[in-house]
Coordinates of C-alpha atoms and ligand atoms in Angstrom, one line a residue:
M1 CA -10.4 184.3 239.8
A2 CA -11.6 180.8 239.1
E3 CA -11.3 178.2 241.7
I4 CA -8.0 176.4 242.0
P5 CA -8.2 172.6 241.9
A6 CA -7.3 170.7 245.0
S7 CA -4.2 169.0 243.7
F8 CA -1.8 171.6 242.7
L9 CA 1.6 173.2 243.2
E10 CA 2.2 175.8 245.9
S11 CA 1.8 179.3 244.5
D12 CA 5.3 180.3 245.8
E13 CA 6.8 177.3 244.1
L14 CA 5.1 178.3 240.9
T15 CA 6.4 181.8 241.1
L16 CA 9.9 180.6 241.8
R17 CA 9.9 178.2 238.8
K18 CA 8.7 181.0 236.5
S19 CA 11.6 183.1 237.7
F20 CA 14.0 180.3 237.0
I21 CA 12.9 180.1 233.4
G22 CA 12.6 183.9 233.2
L23 CA 9.0 183.8 232.1
D24 CA 7.3 187.2 232.6
E25 CA 4.6 189.6 231.5
Q26 CA 6.5 190.6 228.4
D27 CA 6.5 187.0 227.2
S28 CA 2.8 186.7 227.7
F29 CA 2.3 189.8 225.7
L30 CA 4.5 188.6 222.9
L31 CA 2.7 185.2 222.8
Q32 CA -0.7 186.9 222.6
T33 CA 0.3 188.6 219.4
S34 CA 2.1 185.6 218.0
L35 CA -0.7 183.0 217.6
P36 CA -0.6 182.0 213.9
R37 CA -3.7 183.5 212.4
Q38 CA -4.7 180.6 210.1
D39 CA -6.8 178.1 212.0
A40 CA -6.0 175.6 209.3
L41 CA -2.4 175.4 210.3
L42 CA -3.2 174.7 214.0
E43 CA -5.9 172.2 212.9
S44 CA -3.5 170.4 210.7
L45 CA -1.0 170.2 213.5
A46 CA -3.6 168.8 215.8
T47 CA -4.6 166.1 213.4
T48 CA -1.0 165.0 213.2
L49 CA -1.3 164.0 216.9
E50 CA -2.7 160.6 215.9
K51 CA 0.2 160.0 213.5
H52 CA 2.7 160.8 216.2
L53 CA 1.1 158.6 218.8
S54 CA 0.6 155.7 216.5
R55 CA 4.4 155.1 216.6
F56 CA 3.9 153.9 220.1
E57 CA 2.3 150.5 220.3
E58 CA 0.9 151.2 223.8
A59 CA -0.9 154.4 222.7
H60 CA -3.1 152.4 220.2
C61 CA -5.6 151.8 222.9
F62 CA -6.6 155.6 222.8
I63 CA -6.2 156.4 219.2
D64 CA -7.8 153.3 217.8
D65 CA -11.0 154.6 219.4
S66 CA -12.0 157.4 216.9
E67 CA -14.1 159.2 219.5
V68 CA -11.2 159.4 222.0
S69 CA -8.8 160.4 219.2
Q70 CA -11.1 163.2 218.0
L71 CA -11.5 164.5 221.6
L72 CA -7.8 164.6 222.0
Q73 CA -7.4 166.6 218.8
R74 CA -10.1 169.1 219.9
E75 CA -8.5 169.5 223.3
Q76 CA -5.2 170.0 221.6
L77 CA -6.5 172.8 219.5
A78 CA -8.1 174.5 222.4
Y79 CA -4.8 174.2 224.3
F80 CA -2.9 175.9 221.5
R81 CA -5.2 178.9 221.7
T82 CA -4.9 179.2 225.5
L83 CA -1.2 178.7 225.4
F84 CA -0.9 181.8 223.3
Q85 CA -3.8 183.9 224.4
G86 CA -3.6 183.2 228.1
P87 CA -4.4 184.5 230.6
H88 CA -1.2 183.0 231.9
D89 CA -2.4 183.1 235.4
E90 CA -2.2 180.7 238.3
V91 CA -5.3 178.8 237.2
F92 CA -3.8 178.2 233.8
F93 CA -0.6 176.7 235.3
Q94 CA -2.4 174.6 237.8
K95 CA -4.5 173.2 235.0
R96 CA -1.4 172.2 233.1
Y97 CA -0.2 170.5 236.3
L98 CA -3.5 168.5 236.4
V99 CA -3.0 167.5 232.8
G100 CA 0.2 165.7 233.9
Q101 CA -1.8 163.8 236.5
R102 CA -4.3 162.9 233.9
H103 CA -1.6 161.6 231.7
H104 CA -0.5 159.3 234.4
E105 CA -4.0 158.1 235.0
I106 CA -4.5 157.1 231.3
G107 CA -0.9 155.9 230.9
L108 CA 0.3 158.6 228.4
K109 CA 4.0 158.6 229.1
P110 CA 6.0 161.9 229.3
A111 CA 8.1 160.7 226.4
W112 CA 5.1 160.6 224.0
Y113 CA 3.8 163.9 225.3
I114 CA 7.1 165.7 224.9
G115 CA 7.5 164.1 221.5
A116 CA 4.2 165.5 220.4
F117 CA 5.0 168.9 221.9
C118 CA 8.3 169.1 219.9
H119 CA 6.4 168.1 216.8
Y120 CA 4.0 171.0 217.2
M121 CA 6.7 173.4 218.2
T122 CA 8.5 172.8 214.9
G123 CA 5.4 173.7 212.9
I124 CA 4.4 176.7 215.0
L125 CA 8.0 178.1 215.3
Q126 CA 8.4 178.0 211.6
K127 CA 5.2 180.0 211.2
I128 CA 6.2 182.6 213.7
H129 CA 9.5 182.9 212.0
Q130 CA 7.8 183.6 208.7
D131 CA 5.1 186.0 210.0
H132 CA 7.3 188.1 212.3
Q133 CA 10.6 188.8 210.5
Q134 CA 11.9 191.6 212.7
D135 CA 11.3 190.2 216.2
A136 CA 10.9 186.5 215.5
L137 CA 13.6 185.6 217.9
Q138 CA 12.0 187.3 220.9
R139 CA 8.7 185.7 220.1
I140 CA 10.2 182.3 219.6
L141 CA 12.0 182.6 222.9
A142 CA 8.8 183.5 224.7
F143 CA 7.1 180.4 223.1
V144 CA 10.0 178.2 224.0
K145 CA 10.0 179.4 227.7
M146 CA 6.3 178.9 227.9
S147 CA 6.6 175.4 226.4
L148 CA 9.4 174.4 228.7
F149 CA 7.5 175.7 231.7
D150 CA 4.4 173.7 230.6
I151 CA 6.5 170.5 230.0
S152 CA 8.2 170.9 233.4
L153 CA 4.7 171.1 235.1
T154 CA 3.1 168.2 233.3
T155 CA 6.1 165.9 233.7
E156 CA 6.5 166.9 237.4
A157 CA 2.8 166.0 238.0
Y158 CA 3.2 162.8 236.1
F159 CA 6.2 161.6 238.2
R160 CA 4.6 162.8 241.4
A161 CA 1.6 160.7 240.6
E162 CA 3.9 157.8 239.7
H163 CA 5.7 158.2 243.0
E164 CA 2.5 158.2 244.9
Q165 CA 1.4 155.1 243.2
L166 CA 4.7 153.3 243.8
T167 CA 4.5 154.4 247.5
L168 CA 1.1 152.9 247.7
L169 CA 2.2 149.7 246.0
S170 CA 5.2 149.3 248.2
K171 CA 2.9 149.8 251.2
V172 CA 0.7 147.1 249.9
F173 CA 3.7 144.9 249.4
Q174 CA 5.1 145.7 252.9
D175 CA 1.8 145.3 254.7
N176 CA 0.6 142.2 252.8
I177 CA -0.8 139.6 255.2
E178 CA 1.1 137.0 253.2
G179 CA 4.9 136.7 253.2
V180 CA 6.2 138.0 249.9
F181 CA 9.7 137.7 248.4
I182 CA 10.9 139.0 245.1
T183 CA 14.0 137.2 243.8
D184 CA 16.3 137.8 240.9
T185 CA 17.0 135.4 238.0
A186 CA 19.3 133.3 240.2
G187 CA 16.6 133.0 242.9
I188 CA 18.4 135.5 245.3
I189 CA 16.0 137.4 247.5
Q190 CA 16.0 141.1 246.5
H191 CA 12.9 142.3 248.3
A192 CA 11.2 140.8 251.4
N193 CA 8.2 142.2 253.1
K194 CA 7.4 142.5 256.8
M195 CA 5.3 139.4 257.0
S196 CA 8.0 137.2 255.3
G197 CA 10.5 138.3 258.0
R198 CA 8.0 137.4 260.7
L199 CA 7.2 134.0 259.2
V200 CA 10.8 132.9 258.7
G201 CA 12.0 134.6 261.9
I202 CA 14.7 136.7 260.2
P203 CA 14.4 140.5 259.8
P204 CA 13.5 141.4 256.2
N205 CA 16.7 143.4 255.6
L206 CA 18.8 140.4 256.6
L207 CA 16.9 138.2 254.1
L208 CA 18.1 140.2 251.2
G209 CA 20.9 138.4 249.3
I210 CA 20.0 135.0 250.5
P211 CA 18.9 132.4 247.9
F212 CA 15.3 131.5 248.5
T213 CA 16.1 127.8 248.2
E214 CA 18.2 128.0 251.4
L215 CA 14.9 128.7 253.3
I216 CA 13.4 125.5 252.0
A217 CA 13.5 122.7 254.6
N218 CA 13.5 119.0 253.8
T219 CA 11.0 119.2 250.9
D220 CA 11.8 119.0 247.2
L221 CA 12.5 122.2 245.3
P222 CA 9.4 123.7 243.7
P223 CA 9.4 123.2 239.9
L224 CA 10.0 126.9 239.2
F225 CA 13.3 126.6 241.0
I226 CA 14.6 123.3 239.6
S227 CA 16.4 124.9 236.7
D228 CA 16.6 128.3 235.4
D229 CA 16.1 128.0 231.7
N230 CA 13.3 128.8 229.4
A231 CA 11.6 125.4 230.1
H232 CA 9.2 127.3 232.3
D233 CA 7.8 129.5 229.5
D234 CA 4.5 127.7 229.6
Q235 CA 4.5 127.3 233.3
E236 CA 4.6 130.8 234.6
Q237 CA 3.0 130.0 238.0
W238 CA 3.3 127.2 240.5
Q239 CA 1.2 126.7 243.6
G240 CA 1.8 124.1 246.3
E241 CA 3.0 123.2 249.7
I242 CA 6.6 123.2 250.9
E243 CA 8.3 123.3 254.3
L244 CA 10.2 126.4 255.1
N245 CA 12.8 126.9 257.8
R246 CA 12.1 129.1 260.7
A247 CA 15.2 130.6 262.4
G248 CA 15.5 129.2 265.9
G249 CA 12.4 127.0 265.5
V250 CA 11.0 124.0 263.7
P251 CA 10.2 124.2 259.9
F252 CA 6.6 125.1 259.1
P253 CA 4.4 124.0 256.3
A254 CA 3.7 126.8 253.9
K255 CA 1.3 127.3 251.1
V256 CA 3.3 128.9 248.3
T257 CA 2.6 130.6 245.0
I258 CA 5.6 131.3 242.8
M259 CA 5.3 133.3 239.6
F260 CA 7.6 134.8 237.1
M261 CA 7.2 138.6 236.8
D262 CA 6.8 140.2 233.4
A263 CA 10.4 140.5 232.5
L264 CA 11.7 144.0 231.6
H265 CA 14.7 142.3 230.1
D266 CA 14.9 138.7 228.9
T267 CA 18.0 138.1 231.0
N268 CA 16.2 139.2 234.2
R269 CA 13.4 136.9 235.1
Q270 CA 12.4 137.8 238.6
R271 CA 10.1 135.6 240.6
V272 CA 7.5 136.7 243.1
I273 CA 7.0 134.2 246.0
E274 CA 3.9 134.5 248.2
F275 CA 3.6 132.3 251.2
T276 CA 1.5 131.7 254.3
D277 CA 2.0 129.5 257.3
I278 CA -0.6 126.7 257.1
T279 CA 0.4 124.9 260.3
E280 CA -3.0 125.9 261.9
S281 CA -5.1 124.9 258.9
K282 CA -3.2 121.6 258.5
R283 CA -3.9 120.9 262.1
N284 CA -7.6 121.7 261.6
Q285 CA -7.6 119.5 258.5
A286 CA -6.0 116.6 260.3
E287 CA -8.4 117.0 263.3
L288 CA -11.4 117.2 260.9
A289 CA -10.2 114.1 259.0
A290 CA -9.8 112.2 262.4
K291 CA -13.2 113.3 263.5
T292 CA -14.8 112.3 260.2
E293 CA -13.1 108.9 260.5
E294 CA -14.3 108.6 264.0
L295 CA -17.8 109.6 263.0
S296 CA -17.9 107.1 260.1
R297 CA -16.5 104.4 262.4
S298 CA -19.1 105.1 265.0
N299 CA -21.7 105.2 262.2
R300 CA -20.5 101.8 261.1
D301 CA -20.7 100.5 264.6
L302 CA -24.2 101.8 265.0
E303 CA -25.3 100.3 261.8
Q304 CA -23.7 97.1 262.8
F305 CA -25.5 97.3 266.2
A306 CA -28.8 98.1 264.6
Y307 CA -28.4 95.2 262.2
I308 CA -27.4 92.7 264.9
A309 CA -30.1 94.0 267.3
S310 CA -32.9 94.0 264.7
H311 CA -31.7 90.7 263.2
D312 CA -31.4 88.9 266.6
L313 CA -34.7 90.4 267.9
Q314 CA -36.6 89.0 264.9
E315 CA -36.6 85.5 266.2
P316 CA -37.9 86.1 269.8
L317 CA -40.4 88.6 268.4
R318 CA -41.7 86.1 265.9
M319 CA -42.4 83.9 268.9
V320 CA -44.2 86.6 270.8
A321 CA -46.2 87.6 267.7
S322 CA -47.2 84.1 266.7
Y323 CA -48.2 83.1 270.3
T324 CA -50.2 86.3 270.9
Q325 CA -51.9 85.6 267.6
L326 CA -52.5 82.1 268.7
L327 CA -53.9 83.4 272.0
A328 CA -56.2 85.7 270.1
R329 CA -57.4 83.0 267.8
R330 CA -58.0 80.5 270.5
Y331 CA -59.4 82.6 273.3
Q332 CA -61.2 85.5 271.5
G333 CA -64.6 85.8 273.1
K334 CA -64.0 83.0 275.6
L335 CA -62.6 85.2 278.4
D336 CA -64.0 88.5 279.5
A337 CA -64.1 91.7 277.5
D338 CA -61.0 93.1 279.2
A339 CA -59.0 90.0 278.2
D340 CA -60.1 90.4 274.5
E341 CA -58.9 94.0 274.6
F342 CA -55.6 93.2 276.2
I343 CA -54.9 90.4 273.8
S344 CA -55.7 92.6 270.8
Y345 CA -53.3 95.3 272.2
A346 CA -50.6 92.6 272.5
V347 CA -51.2 91.4 268.9
D348 CA -51.1 94.9 267.6
G349 CA -48.0 95.8 269.5
A350 CA -46.2 92.7 268.3
E351 CA -47.1 93.4 264.7
R352 CA -45.9 97.0 265.0
M353 CA -42.7 95.9 266.5
Q354 CA -42.2 93.4 263.7
Q355 CA -42.7 96.2 261.1
L356 CA -40.3 98.5 263.0
I357 CA -37.7 95.8 263.2
N358 CA -38.0 94.9 259.5
D359 CA -37.7 98.6 258.6
L360 CA -34.7 99.0 260.9
L361 CA -33.1 96.0 259.4
T362 CA -33.5 97.3 255.8
F363 CA -32.2 100.7 257.0
S364 CA -29.1 99.3 258.5
R365 CA -28.4 97.1 255.5
I366 CA -28.2 100.0 253.0
G367 CA -24.6 101.0 253.6
T368 CA -23.3 97.5 253.8
R369 CA -24.1 96.3 250.3
G370 CA -21.5 96.1 247.6
S371 CA -20.6 98.9 245.2
I372 CA -23.1 99.9 242.6
H373 CA -22.1 99.5 239.0
K374 CA -24.8 97.8 236.9
P375 CA -27.0 100.1 234.8
V376 CA -30.6 99.6 235.7
D377 CA -33.7 100.6 233.9
I378 CA -35.7 103.0 236.0
E379 CA -38.9 102.2 234.0
F380 CA -38.5 98.6 235.3
I381 CA -37.8 99.9 238.8
L382 CA -40.9 102.0 238.8
S383 CA -43.1 99.1 237.5
R384 CA -41.8 96.9 240.3
A385 CA -42.5 99.6 242.9
L386 CA -46.0 100.1 241.5
F387 CA -46.5 96.3 241.5
N388 CA -45.6 96.2 245.2
L389 CA -48.0 99.0 245.9
K390 CA -50.8 97.5 243.8
N391 CA -53.3 97.1 246.7
A392 CA -53.0 100.7 247.9
I393 CA -53.2 101.9 244.3
D394 CA -56.3 99.9 243.6
E395 CA -57.9 100.9 246.8
T396 CA -57.4 104.6 246.3
Q397 CA -57.7 104.5 242.5
A398 CA -54.6 106.6 242.4
H399 CA -53.8 108.1 239.0
I400 CA -50.0 107.7 238.4
T401 CA -48.2 109.1 235.4
H402 CA -44.6 109.4 234.6
D403 CA -42.0 110.8 232.1
P404 CA -39.9 108.5 230.0
L405 CA -37.3 107.2 232.5
P406 CA -33.6 106.6 231.9
H407 CA -31.1 103.8 232.7
I408 CA -28.6 104.6 235.4
P409 CA -26.0 102.6 237.4
G410 CA -27.6 101.6 240.6
D411 CA -28.8 99.0 243.1
T412 CA -32.1 97.5 241.9
T413 CA -33.5 96.6 245.2
Q414 CA -32.7 99.9 246.8
L415 CA -34.1 101.9 243.9
I416 CA -37.3 99.9 244.0
Q417 CA -37.5 100.7 247.7
L418 CA -36.9 104.4 247.0
F419 CA -39.7 104.8 244.5
Q420 CA -42.0 102.6 246.5
N421 CA -41.5 104.6 249.7
L422 CA -42.1 108.0 247.9
I423 CA -45.1 106.8 245.9
G424 CA -46.4 104.9 249.0
N425 CA -46.2 108.1 251.0
A426 CA -47.8 110.1 248.2
I427 CA -50.8 107.7 248.4
K428 CA -50.8 107.5 252.2
F429 CA -50.7 111.2 252.9
R430 CA -53.6 112.0 250.5
N431 CA -56.5 114.3 251.2
Q432 CA -60.1 113.9 250.0
D433 CA -59.2 114.6 246.4
P434 CA -58.6 111.8 243.9
V435 CA -54.9 110.9 244.2
Q436 CA -52.8 112.2 241.3
I437 CA -49.1 111.4 241.3
H438 CA -46.5 112.3 238.6
I439 CA -43.0 111.1 238.4
A440 CA -40.8 113.4 236.3
N441 CA -37.2 113.4 235.3
R442 CA -34.7 115.8 233.8
D443 CA -31.2 115.4 232.4
K444 CA -28.8 117.6 234.4
G445 CA -25.5 116.6 232.7
K446 CA -23.6 114.6 235.3
Y447 CA -26.8 113.5 237.0
W448 CA -30.5 112.9 236.6
L449 CA -33.1 114.9 238.6
F450 CA -36.2 112.9 239.5
S451 CA -39.3 114.2 241.2
V452 CA -42.4 112.6 242.7
R453 CA -45.3 115.1 242.8
D454 CA -48.5 114.5 244.7
N455 CA -51.7 116.4 245.5
G456 CA -52.0 115.2 249.1
I457 CA -51.9 117.0 252.4
G458 CA -48.5 118.6 251.8
I459 CA -45.7 119.3 254.3
P460 CA -45.2 122.6 256.1
P461 CA -41.8 124.0 254.9
E462 CA -40.5 124.2 258.4
F463 CA -40.5 120.4 258.6
A464 CA -38.9 119.9 255.2
Q465 CA -35.5 118.9 256.7
Q466 CA -36.7 117.1 259.8
I467 CA -38.9 114.5 258.0
F468 CA -35.7 112.9 256.5
A469 CA -34.4 112.0 260.0
I470 CA -35.1 108.5 261.3
F471 CA -38.3 108.1 263.4
Q472 CA -39.5 111.7 262.6
R473 CA -43.2 111.8 261.9
L474 CA -45.6 114.7 261.7
H475 CA -48.8 112.8 262.5
S476 CA -50.1 110.3 265.0
R477 CA -50.0 106.6 264.2
Q478 CA -53.8 106.5 264.5
K479 CA -54.2 109.1 261.8
Y480 CA -51.5 107.8 259.4
P481 CA -49.8 104.5 260.2
G482 CA -46.0 104.2 259.8
T483 CA -42.7 103.9 261.6
G484 CA -41.0 107.1 260.5
I485 CA -38.2 105.2 258.8
G486 CA -39.3 105.5 255.1
L487 CA -37.8 108.9 254.2
A488 CA -34.6 108.3 256.3
L489 CA -34.2 105.1 254.1
C490 CA -34.8 107.1 250.9
K491 CA -32.1 109.6 252.0
K492 CA -29.6 106.9 252.7
I493 CA -30.3 105.2 249.3
V494 CA -30.0 108.5 247.4
E495 CA -26.8 109.4 249.2
R496 CA -25.4 106.0 248.4
H497 CA -26.0 106.8 244.8
N498 CA -24.1 110.1 245.2
G499 CA -27.3 112.1 245.1
Q500 CA -29.4 114.4 247.3
I501 CA -33.0 114.5 248.2
W502 CA -35.3 117.3 249.4
V503 CA -38.9 118.3 249.5
E504 CA -40.8 121.4 248.4
P505 CA -44.4 122.4 248.3
S506 CA -45.9 121.1 245.0
P507 CA -46.0 123.9 242.4
E508 CA -49.5 122.8 241.5
G509 CA -51.0 124.1 244.8
S510 CA -51.7 121.5 247.5
G511 CA -49.4 118.5 247.9
S512 CA -45.6 117.9 248.0
L513 CA -42.9 117.7 245.4
F514 CA -40.1 115.3 246.5
Q515 CA -37.0 115.7 244.3
F516 CA -33.8 113.7 244.2
T517 CA -30.7 113.4 242.1
L518 CA -29.0 110.2 241.0
S519 CA -25.5 110.3 239.7
K520 CA -24.8 109.0 236.1
E521 CA -21.5 107.8 237.3
N522 CA -20.9 104.7 239.4
A523 CA -21.6 105.4 243.0
S524 CA -19.9 103.5 245.8
Ligands
ADP601 P1 -43.8 107.2 257.7 O1 -44.4 107.3 256.4 O2 -43.6 105.9 258.2 O3 -44.5 108.1 258.8 P2 -41.6 108.5 256.5 O4 -40.2 108.7 257.0 O5 -41.9 107.9 255.2 O6 -42.4 107.8 257.7 O7 -42.2 110.0 256.5 C1 -42.0 110.8 257.6 C2 -43.1 111.9 257.7 O8 -43.1 112.8 256.6 C3 -44.5 111.3 257.6 O9 -44.9 110.8 258.9 C4 -45.3 112.4 257.1 O10 -45.6 113.3 258.2 C5 -44.4 113.2 256.2 N1 -44.5 112.8 254.8 C6 -43.8 111.9 254.1 N2 -44.2 111.9 252.8 C7 -45.3 112.8 252.7 C8 -46.1 113.2 251.6 N3 -46.0 112.7 250.4 N4 -47.1 114.1 251.9 C9 -47.2 114.6 253.2 N5 -46.4 114.3 254.2 C10 -45.5 113.4 254.0

C-alpha cells in the first residue's frame, strides 16, 4: 500500500463515514464498469471547468493563467478516471481529503467546487443512463454515493484548514503585543485582545459593549470617530496620539492606528484600533530634547567663552609678541648665545599663540553669524581661496584644476575659508611628487557634492574621523606646522550649510579625497 500522507482522517472515522453513506465493494465494482467509454465526453466535460469557474470573479486569478487552467483540466480528467476505476482504498480517500486542504490554500471555495462537481455529474449521469438501460439506477446510485463521499471529504478538509487558520489568526490577535479593539459601525467594542485589557486596566471581556470613545481621556476624538458617514471613504486609516483612560490610574498617552476593515456589508463598517502605551518613549523623547537643549546651551556657552577668551587674549598677547620681537630686534647678537636662543623661543611661542588665538576666534564665530540666504558663486569663492593661497601655490607650483562650479546659498567668508583650508592642507601635506589637486562637484538633487582630491601623503583610514575634531593632528609641528583647528572649522562651516564632510583615500592611489555636501536650500 502506498504511503498515507501525514495530514489525513483517522482510518476508523473514514470507515464509519463510508458506512453512513452505505458505500461498499458492490458500489466500487459498479463504478469500475460504468466509466463512459468515450474519452471525448470526459474531455469535453473537463474543458467546461473554465466556463464554470469564470462565473466567479475571484476564480479569474487561476483560469486567466492558461497554464494553470490546462493543468486543472488535466487533473480533472485523471480524477474522473480514478473516481470510477479506483482502487477505492484508503490512499484514494486520503488524497481526496488533501485536495480539500489544497483548495483552501489556493482559495478555491467549496461552493465553486461543488458547483463544478454537479455540473460534471449531470453530464456523466446522463451518459450512464443511456449506456446501461437495465441497471442504470444502481450505477447512478453508486456514483452519487461516491460523489457525496468525495464532496464531504474535500469540504471537511477545507473547513478544518479554515478553522486552523482562524485559530491561528485569533491567537495572533489575542497575543498581539499591541492593544487591539475591533468595533462595530457605531464604535462599540466587539473584540478586545489581552494586551488591550492590560493597557486600559479592564479585563477584555468587560470591555465588550463599551463605546471606544468612552476610553478616550481629555483629548479630541480621532477623525475616524467624529462622524460615522461615508465622508471617510478616502481616509481609511488614521494614525496619531491620543490619551486613553486607565481604570484606577491616570490616563496614558497612546499611539493609535485606526482603520476601517473591508466591509462585508455596506451597513457594517467595522474599525480596527491598534494602540500602544507611549508613556516611556515620550519620557525618553522629553529627556532627549532636554539634554539636546542643555548640550546646545553649553555649546553656546563654550563658544561664547572661546570667543571672549580669544578676543580678550589678543590684546595682551599682541603686547607680548611685539615686545619680544622688539627684544629680538634690539638685542640679537648683543647678549650671549643662550639669550639669543631664549628670545627666539619667546618670539616663536608668541607667534604661535597668536595664530592659535586667531584660529580659535574664527572657529568660535562660525555659529554666531546670521542666517545664510544669499546665493554665492562657488567659482568666485574658489578664486578668492586660491588668491589667499597664492604664495604656497607659487612656491610648490601646485597644479590645481576644477569642474565648473555652481551657485549656492551660503556665507561667502565661511565658504572661502572652507576651500582655503582644504586646498591649503592639500598643499601642506604633499609628498615629493609635483602637487596635483582637483576640485570636483556633482549635482545630487537636493544638494551638491564637492570633493578636493590631492596626491599628498594621505590619511590612514583609522584617523578619518578623528582629524575633524579640534586640535587633532597626526604629525609633529616641526614636520608640518599648524594648530589642528582647520578641519574642525571646515566641519563646522559645512554643518552650518546643512551638509556633511568626510575623507577617504584618494581613488587615484596616494593622497586624500575630502568630500563635502552643501545644501541647495537655505541653511540656518
Ligand atoms: P592642521 O592642518 O593645522 O594640522 P587640520 O585640522 O587642518 O589641522 O588637519 C588636522 C590633521 O589632519 C593634520 O594635522 C593632518 O595630519 C591631517 N590632514 C589634513 N588634511 C590633510 C591632507 N590633505 N593630507 C594628509 N593629511 C591631512
